Amino acid sequence: MTTIATDLRREESSALKWGAYLMSFAALAFVGYAVIFFVRNFTGDFLELGIGPDQIASGKDEIKAFDNDLYHYISHLHIAVSAFIASTGIAVAALAWFGVRSGQMWAWVAAVVAPVLALAVALPAHYPWGFDTIGHLGLIYLATAIFVVGAVLALKALLDSRS
C-alpha cells in the first residue's frame, strides 16, 4: 500500500523524467538539423534548408562563377554554423539526460540557457530579409516547442520536489 506522499513523489519523478526525455529528444533534433545543414553545403543544394530562389536569386554555381572565394567563405560559414548547432544540441541533450533527469537544477538552467541564447541571437536575423520561411525554420520551431514542453514539465517537477 502506498501513501499519498509516495504517489506524489512518483508523479513528480515521472514528470521530471518525461521533461528530461523531451528536452533530450528536442536537443538531438537540433543535431539532426545541423547534419542536414552540413550535408546541403556539399550538395547541389548548397543553400540552407528552406532557402531557395524566392530568398536568394543565385545558387551554388552562380555564386562560384561570381566569386569563387565568396563561395568558399559561405561554405566555411555553413560548416562552422552546423558544427555549433550540433555541439550545442549534444551538450544540451547530455545536460538534460544526465543532469535534469537526476534532478539537478543547475543542469536545467544550463540546458535552457544555451539554446535560448542561440535562438535569441540567431532568429531575429532571419526576419528582415525574408529568411523566416517555414521550410527553413519549421524544424527548429518544432524542436523548440518540444523542448519548451519538456523544460516546463521538468521545471515544475524540480520546483515541486523542493517544497
Short mmCIF file of N, CA and C in Angstrom, two decimals:
data_model
loop_
_atom_site.label_atom_id
_atom_site.label_comp_id
_atom_site.label_asym_id
_atom_site.label_seq_id
_atom_site.Cartn_x
_atom_site.Cartn_y
_atom_site.Cartn_z
N MET A 1 0.84 -1.18 0.00
CA MET A 1 0.00 0.00 0.00
C MET A 1 0.89 1.24 0.00
N THR A 2 0.60 2.17 -0.89
CA THR A 2 1.41 3.37 -0.98
C THR A 2 0.72 4.52 -0.27
N THR A 3 1.54 5.46 0.15
CA THR A 3 0.98 6.65 0.79
C THR A 3 0.79 7.73 -0.26
N ILE A 4 0.05 8.75 0.10
CA ILE A 4 -0.17 9.87 -0.82
C ILE A 4 1.16 10.54 -1.15
N ALA A 5 2.03 10.70 -0.15
CA ALA A 5 3.34 11.34 -0.38
C ALA A 5 4.17 10.53 -1.38
N THR A 6 4.14 9.20 -1.27
CA THR A 6 4.89 8.35 -2.20
C THR A 6 4.33 8.48 -3.61
N ASP A 7 3.01 8.51 -3.71
CA ASP A 7 2.38 8.68 -5.03
C ASP A 7 2.76 10.03 -5.65
N LEU A 8 2.78 11.07 -4.83
CA LEU A 8 3.15 12.39 -5.34
C LEU A 8 4.60 12.41 -5.80
N ARG A 9 5.51 11.79 -5.03
CA ARG A 9 6.91 11.73 -5.43
C ARG A 9 7.07 10.96 -6.73
N ARG A 10 6.33 9.86 -6.89
CA ARG A 10 6.39 9.06 -8.11
C ARG A 10 5.89 9.88 -9.30
N GLU A 11 4.80 10.67 -9.08
CA GLU A 11 4.26 11.51 -10.15
C GLU A 11 5.25 12.60 -10.53
N GLU A 12 5.89 13.23 -9.52
CA GLU A 12 6.90 14.25 -9.78
C GLU A 12 8.06 13.65 -10.55
N SER A 13 8.49 12.47 -10.14
CA SER A 13 9.60 11.80 -10.78
C SER A 13 9.27 11.48 -12.24
N SER A 14 8.04 11.07 -12.49
CA SER A 14 7.61 10.78 -13.85
C SER A 14 7.62 12.04 -14.70
N ALA A 15 7.12 13.14 -14.15
CA ALA A 15 7.12 14.42 -14.87
C ALA A 15 8.55 14.87 -15.15
N LEU A 16 9.43 14.69 -14.18
CA LEU A 16 10.83 15.07 -14.37
C LEU A 16 11.46 14.24 -15.48
N LYS A 17 11.23 12.94 -15.45
CA LYS A 17 11.80 12.08 -16.49
C LYS A 17 11.25 12.42 -17.86
N TRP A 18 9.93 12.61 -17.97
CA TRP A 18 9.34 12.97 -19.26
C TRP A 18 9.85 14.31 -19.74
N GLY A 19 9.98 15.26 -18.83
CA GLY A 19 10.54 16.56 -19.19
C GLY A 19 11.95 16.43 -19.72
N ALA A 20 12.77 15.65 -19.02
CA ALA A 20 14.15 15.44 -19.46
C ALA A 20 14.21 14.69 -20.78
N TYR A 21 13.33 13.71 -20.97
CA TYR A 21 13.28 12.97 -22.24
C TYR A 21 12.94 13.91 -23.39
N LEU A 22 11.92 14.75 -23.20
CA LEU A 22 11.52 15.68 -24.26
C LEU A 22 12.62 16.70 -24.55
N MET A 23 13.26 17.20 -23.50
CA MET A 23 14.37 18.13 -23.70
C MET A 23 15.50 17.46 -24.47
N SER A 24 15.83 16.23 -24.12
CA SER A 24 16.91 15.50 -24.80
C SER A 24 16.55 15.22 -26.25
N PHE A 25 15.32 14.78 -26.48
CA PHE A 25 14.87 14.50 -27.84
C PHE A 25 14.96 15.75 -28.72
N ALA A 26 14.47 16.87 -28.20
CA ALA A 26 14.50 18.12 -28.96
C ALA A 26 15.94 18.57 -29.22
N ALA A 27 16.81 18.40 -28.24
CA ALA A 27 18.21 18.77 -28.43
C ALA A 27 18.85 17.91 -29.52
N LEU A 28 18.51 16.63 -29.55
CA LEU A 28 19.03 15.76 -30.61
C LEU A 28 18.42 16.12 -31.96
N ALA A 29 17.21 16.67 -31.96
CA ALA A 29 16.61 17.16 -33.21
C ALA A 29 17.42 18.34 -33.74
N PHE A 30 17.96 19.17 -32.84
CA PHE A 30 18.85 20.25 -33.26
C PHE A 30 20.08 19.68 -33.96
N VAL A 31 20.60 18.59 -33.43
CA VAL A 31 21.75 17.92 -34.05
C VAL A 31 21.36 17.43 -35.45
N GLY A 32 20.17 16.85 -35.57
CA GLY A 32 19.69 16.40 -36.88
C GLY A 32 19.60 17.55 -37.87
N TYR A 33 19.11 18.69 -37.42
CA TYR A 33 19.04 19.88 -38.27
C TYR A 33 20.46 20.28 -38.71
N ALA A 34 21.40 20.24 -37.79
CA ALA A 34 22.79 20.59 -38.12
C ALA A 34 23.37 19.65 -39.17
N VAL A 35 23.03 18.38 -39.08
CA VAL A 35 23.52 17.41 -40.07
C VAL A 35 22.95 17.75 -41.46
N ILE A 36 21.66 18.08 -41.52
CA ILE A 36 21.04 18.49 -42.78
C ILE A 36 21.77 19.73 -43.33
N PHE A 37 21.98 20.69 -42.48
CA PHE A 37 22.67 21.93 -42.83
C PHE A 37 24.06 21.61 -43.41
N PHE A 38 24.80 20.74 -42.73
CA PHE A 38 26.15 20.36 -43.14
C PHE A 38 26.14 19.65 -44.50
N VAL A 39 25.25 18.68 -44.66
CA VAL A 39 25.19 17.90 -45.91
C VAL A 39 24.82 18.79 -47.09
N ARG A 40 23.87 19.69 -46.90
CA ARG A 40 23.45 20.56 -48.00
C ARG A 40 24.59 21.43 -48.50
N ASN A 41 25.54 21.75 -47.63
CA ASN A 41 26.70 22.53 -48.05
C ASN A 41 27.49 21.83 -49.15
N PHE A 42 27.50 20.51 -49.13
CA PHE A 42 28.32 19.74 -50.07
C PHE A 42 27.52 19.14 -51.23
N THR A 43 26.25 19.53 -51.33
CA THR A 43 25.41 19.02 -52.42
C THR A 43 25.09 20.16 -53.37
N GLY A 44 24.38 19.84 -54.42
CA GLY A 44 23.97 20.86 -55.38
C GLY A 44 23.07 21.90 -54.75
N ASP A 45 22.40 21.55 -53.64
CA ASP A 45 21.50 22.49 -52.97
C ASP A 45 22.27 23.68 -52.40
N PHE A 46 23.39 23.41 -51.77
CA PHE A 46 24.31 24.38 -51.17
C PHE A 46 23.64 25.26 -50.12
N LEU A 47 22.55 25.93 -50.48
CA LEU A 47 21.90 26.83 -49.55
C LEU A 47 21.18 26.04 -48.46
N GLU A 48 20.88 26.72 -47.39
CA GLU A 48 20.24 26.09 -46.25
C GLU A 48 18.85 25.56 -46.61
N LEU A 49 18.39 24.61 -45.82
CA LEU A 49 17.06 24.04 -45.96
C LEU A 49 16.01 25.16 -45.94
N GLY A 50 15.10 25.14 -46.91
CA GLY A 50 14.02 26.11 -46.94
C GLY A 50 14.39 27.45 -47.54
N ILE A 51 15.62 27.58 -48.03
CA ILE A 51 16.05 28.81 -48.69
C ILE A 51 16.23 28.50 -50.17
N GLY A 52 15.51 29.23 -50.99
CA GLY A 52 15.55 28.97 -52.43
C GLY A 52 15.54 30.25 -53.22
N PRO A 53 15.12 30.16 -54.48
CA PRO A 53 15.14 31.32 -55.38
C PRO A 53 14.26 32.49 -54.92
N ASP A 54 13.25 32.22 -54.10
CA ASP A 54 12.42 33.31 -53.58
C ASP A 54 13.19 34.17 -52.58
N GLN A 55 14.21 33.58 -51.94
CA GLN A 55 15.00 34.31 -50.96
C GLN A 55 16.35 34.76 -51.55
N ILE A 56 16.98 33.90 -52.33
CA ILE A 56 18.30 34.20 -52.91
C ILE A 56 18.26 33.81 -54.38
N ALA A 57 18.52 34.78 -55.23
CA ALA A 57 18.41 34.55 -56.67
C ALA A 57 19.56 33.70 -57.23
N SER A 58 20.66 33.61 -56.51
CA SER A 58 21.83 32.88 -57.00
C SER A 58 21.98 31.55 -56.27
N GLY A 59 22.29 30.52 -57.04
CA GLY A 59 22.57 29.22 -56.45
C GLY A 59 24.06 28.97 -56.36
N LYS A 60 24.41 27.75 -56.05
CA LYS A 60 25.81 27.36 -55.86
C LYS A 60 26.67 27.73 -57.07
N ASP A 61 26.23 27.35 -58.26
CA ASP A 61 27.03 27.59 -59.46
C ASP A 61 27.19 29.09 -59.75
N GLU A 62 26.12 29.84 -59.56
CA GLU A 62 26.18 31.28 -59.81
C GLU A 62 27.11 31.97 -58.80
N ILE A 63 27.05 31.54 -57.56
CA ILE A 63 27.93 32.13 -56.54
C ILE A 63 29.39 31.81 -56.87
N LYS A 64 29.66 30.55 -57.25
CA LYS A 64 31.03 30.17 -57.62
C LYS A 64 31.52 30.96 -58.83
N ALA A 65 30.64 31.13 -59.81
CA ALA A 65 31.03 31.86 -61.02
C ALA A 65 31.27 33.34 -60.71
N PHE A 66 30.47 33.91 -59.81
CA PHE A 66 30.61 35.32 -59.46
C PHE A 66 31.92 35.56 -58.71
N ASP A 67 32.15 34.72 -57.66
CA ASP A 67 33.34 34.90 -56.83
C ASP A 67 33.62 33.60 -56.09
N ASN A 68 34.59 32.86 -56.59
CA ASN A 68 34.91 31.55 -56.01
C ASN A 68 35.34 31.68 -54.54
N ASP A 69 36.04 32.77 -54.21
CA ASP A 69 36.44 32.98 -52.82
C ASP A 69 35.22 33.21 -51.93
N LEU A 70 34.24 33.94 -52.44
CA LEU A 70 33.00 34.15 -51.69
C LEU A 70 32.29 32.82 -51.47
N TYR A 71 32.25 31.97 -52.50
CA TYR A 71 31.65 30.64 -52.37
C TYR A 71 32.32 29.86 -51.24
N HIS A 72 33.65 29.87 -51.21
CA HIS A 72 34.37 29.12 -50.16
C HIS A 72 34.13 29.74 -48.78
N TYR A 73 33.99 31.05 -48.74
CA TYR A 73 33.70 31.71 -47.47
C TYR A 73 32.32 31.30 -46.95
N ILE A 74 31.32 31.33 -47.83
CA ILE A 74 29.97 30.92 -47.45
C ILE A 74 29.97 29.45 -47.01
N SER A 75 30.68 28.62 -47.75
CA SER A 75 30.78 27.20 -47.41
C SER A 75 31.38 27.02 -46.01
N HIS A 76 32.44 27.75 -45.73
CA HIS A 76 33.07 27.62 -44.41
C HIS A 76 32.12 28.07 -43.30
N LEU A 77 31.28 29.09 -43.59
CA LEU A 77 30.29 29.51 -42.60
C LEU A 77 29.24 28.42 -42.37
N HIS A 78 28.79 27.78 -43.46
CA HIS A 78 27.84 26.67 -43.32
C HIS A 78 28.41 25.58 -42.42
N ILE A 79 29.66 25.23 -42.65
CA ILE A 79 30.30 24.17 -41.87
C ILE A 79 30.41 24.59 -40.40
N ALA A 80 30.85 25.82 -40.16
CA ALA A 80 31.03 26.30 -38.79
C ALA A 80 29.69 26.39 -38.05
N VAL A 81 28.67 26.94 -38.71
CA VAL A 81 27.37 27.07 -38.06
C VAL A 81 26.79 25.69 -37.76
N SER A 82 26.90 24.76 -38.71
CA SER A 82 26.37 23.42 -38.45
C SER A 82 27.11 22.77 -37.28
N ALA A 83 28.40 23.01 -37.16
CA ALA A 83 29.17 22.46 -36.03
C ALA A 83 28.69 23.03 -34.70
N PHE A 84 28.43 24.34 -34.67
CA PHE A 84 27.96 24.96 -33.43
C PHE A 84 26.54 24.53 -33.08
N ILE A 85 25.69 24.37 -34.07
CA ILE A 85 24.33 23.88 -33.79
C ILE A 85 24.41 22.46 -33.22
N ALA A 86 25.21 21.61 -33.87
CA ALA A 86 25.33 20.22 -33.41
C ALA A 86 25.96 20.14 -32.03
N SER A 87 27.01 20.90 -31.80
CA SER A 87 27.68 20.81 -30.49
C SER A 87 26.78 21.33 -29.37
N THR A 88 26.01 22.37 -29.65
CA THR A 88 25.06 22.86 -28.65
C THR A 88 23.99 21.81 -28.38
N GLY A 89 23.48 21.18 -29.44
CA GLY A 89 22.48 20.13 -29.28
C GLY A 89 22.99 18.96 -28.45
N ILE A 90 24.22 18.55 -28.71
CA ILE A 90 24.81 17.43 -27.95
C ILE A 90 24.99 17.82 -26.48
N ALA A 91 25.49 19.02 -26.23
CA ALA A 91 25.69 19.47 -24.85
C ALA A 91 24.36 19.57 -24.10
N VAL A 92 23.35 20.13 -24.76
CA VAL A 92 22.03 20.27 -24.12
C VAL A 92 21.40 18.90 -23.87
N ALA A 93 21.53 18.00 -24.83
CA ALA A 93 20.99 16.64 -24.64
C ALA A 93 21.66 15.96 -23.45
N ALA A 94 22.98 16.10 -23.33
CA ALA A 94 23.70 15.50 -22.19
C ALA A 94 23.28 16.13 -20.87
N LEU A 95 23.15 17.44 -20.85
CA LEU A 95 22.69 18.11 -19.63
C LEU A 95 21.31 17.62 -19.22
N ALA A 96 20.41 17.53 -20.20
CA ALA A 96 19.04 17.09 -19.89
C ALA A 96 19.01 15.63 -19.47
N TRP A 97 19.70 14.78 -20.21
CA TRP A 97 19.64 13.34 -19.96
C TRP A 97 20.29 12.96 -18.63
N PHE A 98 21.45 13.52 -18.36
CA PHE A 98 22.17 13.12 -17.15
C PHE A 98 21.93 14.05 -15.96
N GLY A 99 21.80 15.35 -16.20
CA GLY A 99 21.63 16.28 -15.10
C GLY A 99 20.19 16.53 -14.71
N VAL A 100 19.37 16.95 -15.69
CA VAL A 100 17.97 17.26 -15.39
C VAL A 100 17.25 16.01 -14.91
N ARG A 101 17.46 14.91 -15.60
CA ARG A 101 16.77 13.65 -15.25
C ARG A 101 17.09 13.21 -13.83
N SER A 102 18.28 13.58 -13.34
CA SER A 102 18.64 13.21 -11.97
C SER A 102 18.24 14.28 -10.95
N GLY A 103 17.55 15.33 -11.43
CA GLY A 103 17.02 16.34 -10.51
C GLY A 103 17.93 17.51 -10.22
N GLN A 104 18.90 17.77 -11.07
CA GLN A 104 19.85 18.86 -10.85
C GLN A 104 19.34 20.16 -11.47
N MET A 105 19.04 21.14 -10.63
CA MET A 105 18.53 22.43 -11.12
C MET A 105 19.58 23.14 -11.96
N TRP A 106 20.86 23.07 -11.58
CA TRP A 106 21.91 23.73 -12.35
C TRP A 106 21.95 23.20 -13.78
N ALA A 107 21.70 21.90 -13.96
CA ALA A 107 21.70 21.30 -15.29
C ALA A 107 20.51 21.81 -16.10
N TRP A 108 19.36 21.97 -15.45
CA TRP A 108 18.18 22.52 -16.13
C TRP A 108 18.48 23.94 -16.62
N VAL A 109 19.07 24.76 -15.73
CA VAL A 109 19.38 26.15 -16.09
C VAL A 109 20.34 26.18 -17.29
N ALA A 110 21.39 25.39 -17.23
CA ALA A 110 22.37 25.36 -18.33
C ALA A 110 21.74 24.83 -19.62
N ALA A 111 20.91 23.81 -19.49
CA ALA A 111 20.26 23.21 -20.67
C ALA A 111 19.28 24.17 -21.32
N VAL A 112 18.69 25.06 -20.55
CA VAL A 112 17.75 26.03 -21.09
C VAL A 112 18.48 27.27 -21.63
N VAL A 113 19.48 27.74 -20.92
CA VAL A 113 20.18 28.96 -21.31
C VAL A 113 20.86 28.81 -22.67
N ALA A 114 21.49 27.67 -22.93
CA ALA A 114 22.26 27.50 -24.18
C ALA A 114 21.40 27.67 -25.43
N PRO A 115 20.30 26.93 -25.59
CA PRO A 115 19.51 27.14 -26.80
C PRO A 115 18.75 28.47 -26.81
N VAL A 116 18.37 28.98 -25.64
CA VAL A 116 17.69 30.28 -25.60
C VAL A 116 18.63 31.36 -26.12
N LEU A 117 19.88 31.34 -25.68
CA LEU A 117 20.86 32.31 -26.16
C LEU A 117 21.07 32.17 -27.67
N ALA A 118 21.24 30.94 -28.13
CA ALA A 118 21.46 30.71 -29.56
C ALA A 118 20.28 31.21 -30.40
N LEU A 119 19.07 30.88 -29.97
CA LEU A 119 17.89 31.30 -30.73
C LEU A 119 17.65 32.80 -30.62
N ALA A 120 17.91 33.38 -29.46
CA ALA A 120 17.71 34.82 -29.28
C ALA A 120 18.65 35.63 -30.18
N VAL A 121 19.83 35.11 -30.43
CA VAL A 121 20.79 35.81 -31.29
C VAL A 121 20.50 35.50 -32.76
N ALA A 122 20.23 34.23 -33.09
CA ALA A 122 20.12 33.82 -34.49
C ALA A 122 18.78 34.13 -35.14
N LEU A 123 17.68 33.93 -34.45
CA LEU A 123 16.37 34.08 -35.09
C LEU A 123 16.06 35.48 -35.61
N PRO A 124 16.34 36.54 -34.86
CA PRO A 124 15.96 37.86 -35.37
C PRO A 124 16.58 38.21 -36.73
N ALA A 125 17.74 37.70 -37.03
CA ALA A 125 18.39 38.00 -38.31
C ALA A 125 17.66 37.37 -39.50
N HIS A 126 16.77 36.43 -39.25
CA HIS A 126 16.04 35.77 -40.33
C HIS A 126 14.90 36.62 -40.88
N TYR A 127 14.32 37.48 -40.07
CA TYR A 127 13.08 38.16 -40.43
C TYR A 127 13.24 39.36 -41.39
N PRO A 128 14.23 40.23 -41.21
CA PRO A 128 14.29 41.41 -42.09
C PRO A 128 14.50 41.07 -43.58
N TRP A 129 15.15 39.94 -43.86
CA TRP A 129 15.49 39.60 -45.24
C TRP A 129 14.67 38.44 -45.80
N GLY A 130 13.61 38.07 -45.10
CA GLY A 130 12.71 37.03 -45.60
C GLY A 130 13.24 35.61 -45.52
N PHE A 131 14.17 35.37 -44.60
CA PHE A 131 14.70 34.01 -44.42
C PHE A 131 13.91 33.23 -43.38
N ASP A 132 12.74 33.72 -43.03
CA ASP A 132 11.91 33.12 -41.99
C ASP A 132 10.88 32.15 -42.57
N THR A 133 11.25 31.44 -43.61
CA THR A 133 10.30 30.51 -44.24
C THR A 133 10.06 29.32 -43.31
N ILE A 134 8.89 28.72 -43.45
CA ILE A 134 8.57 27.53 -42.64
C ILE A 134 9.50 26.38 -43.02
N GLY A 135 9.90 26.32 -44.29
CA GLY A 135 10.84 25.29 -44.72
C GLY A 135 12.21 25.45 -44.08
N HIS A 136 12.57 26.68 -43.80
CA HIS A 136 13.88 26.94 -43.19
C HIS A 136 13.84 26.83 -41.68
N LEU A 137 12.84 27.40 -41.04
CA LEU A 137 12.79 27.44 -39.58
C LEU A 137 11.80 26.47 -38.96
N GLY A 138 10.98 25.82 -39.79
CA GLY A 138 9.94 24.95 -39.26
C GLY A 138 10.45 23.85 -38.33
N LEU A 139 11.52 23.17 -38.73
CA LEU A 139 12.06 22.10 -37.87
C LEU A 139 12.60 22.65 -36.56
N ILE A 140 13.20 23.83 -36.63
CA ILE A 140 13.71 24.46 -35.40
C ILE A 140 12.55 24.87 -34.51
N TYR A 141 11.49 25.44 -35.10
CA TYR A 141 10.31 25.80 -34.31
C TYR A 141 9.71 24.57 -33.64
N LEU A 142 9.61 23.47 -34.38
CA LEU A 142 9.04 22.24 -33.82
C LEU A 142 9.91 21.71 -32.68
N ALA A 143 11.21 21.63 -32.90
CA ALA A 143 12.11 21.15 -31.85
C ALA A 143 12.07 22.07 -30.63
N THR A 144 11.98 23.37 -30.88
CA THR A 144 11.90 24.32 -29.77
C THR A 144 10.61 24.14 -28.97
N ALA A 145 9.50 23.94 -29.66
CA ALA A 145 8.23 23.72 -28.96
C ALA A 145 8.29 22.46 -28.09
N ILE A 146 8.85 21.39 -28.62
CA ILE A 146 9.01 20.15 -27.85
C ILE A 146 9.93 20.40 -26.65
N PHE A 147 11.02 21.13 -26.88
CA PHE A 147 11.96 21.44 -25.81
C PHE A 147 11.28 22.24 -24.70
N VAL A 148 10.48 23.23 -25.09
CA VAL A 148 9.80 24.08 -24.10
C VAL A 148 8.83 23.25 -23.25
N VAL A 149 8.08 22.35 -23.88
CA VAL A 149 7.17 21.48 -23.13
C VAL A 149 7.97 20.66 -22.11
N GLY A 150 9.07 20.08 -22.57
CA GLY A 150 9.92 19.29 -21.68
C GLY A 150 10.51 20.12 -20.56
N ALA A 151 10.98 21.32 -20.89
CA ALA A 151 11.59 22.19 -19.88
C ALA A 151 10.57 22.60 -18.82
N VAL A 152 9.35 22.90 -19.25
CA VAL A 152 8.31 23.30 -18.29
C VAL A 152 7.94 22.11 -17.39
N LEU A 153 7.78 20.93 -17.99
CA LEU A 153 7.48 19.73 -17.17
C LEU A 153 8.58 19.49 -16.15
N ALA A 154 9.82 19.54 -16.61
CA ALA A 154 10.95 19.28 -15.72
C ALA A 154 11.05 20.34 -14.64
N LEU A 155 10.88 21.60 -15.01
CA LEU A 155 10.97 22.68 -14.02
C LEU A 155 9.91 22.53 -12.95
N LYS A 156 8.68 22.26 -13.36
CA LYS A 156 7.61 22.07 -12.38
C LYS A 156 7.97 20.95 -11.40
N ALA A 157 8.47 19.84 -11.93
CA ALA A 157 8.85 18.72 -11.05
C ALA A 157 10.02 19.10 -10.15
N LEU A 158 10.99 19.83 -10.68
CA LEU A 158 12.12 20.26 -9.86
C LEU A 158 11.67 21.20 -8.75
N LEU A 159 10.80 22.14 -9.08
CA LEU A 159 10.33 23.08 -8.05
C LEU A 159 9.42 22.39 -7.04
N ASP A 160 8.58 21.47 -7.51
CA ASP A 160 7.70 20.72 -6.58
C ASP A 160 8.53 19.87 -5.62
N SER A 161 9.63 19.33 -6.07
CA SER A 161 10.45 18.47 -5.20
C SER A 161 11.16 19.27 -4.12
N ARG A 162 11.30 20.56 -4.32
CA ARG A 162 11.95 21.43 -3.32
C ARG A 162 10.99 21.79 -2.19
N SER A 163 9.67 21.67 -2.44
CA SER A 163 8.69 22.06 -1.42
C SER A 163 8.59 21.03 -0.33
#
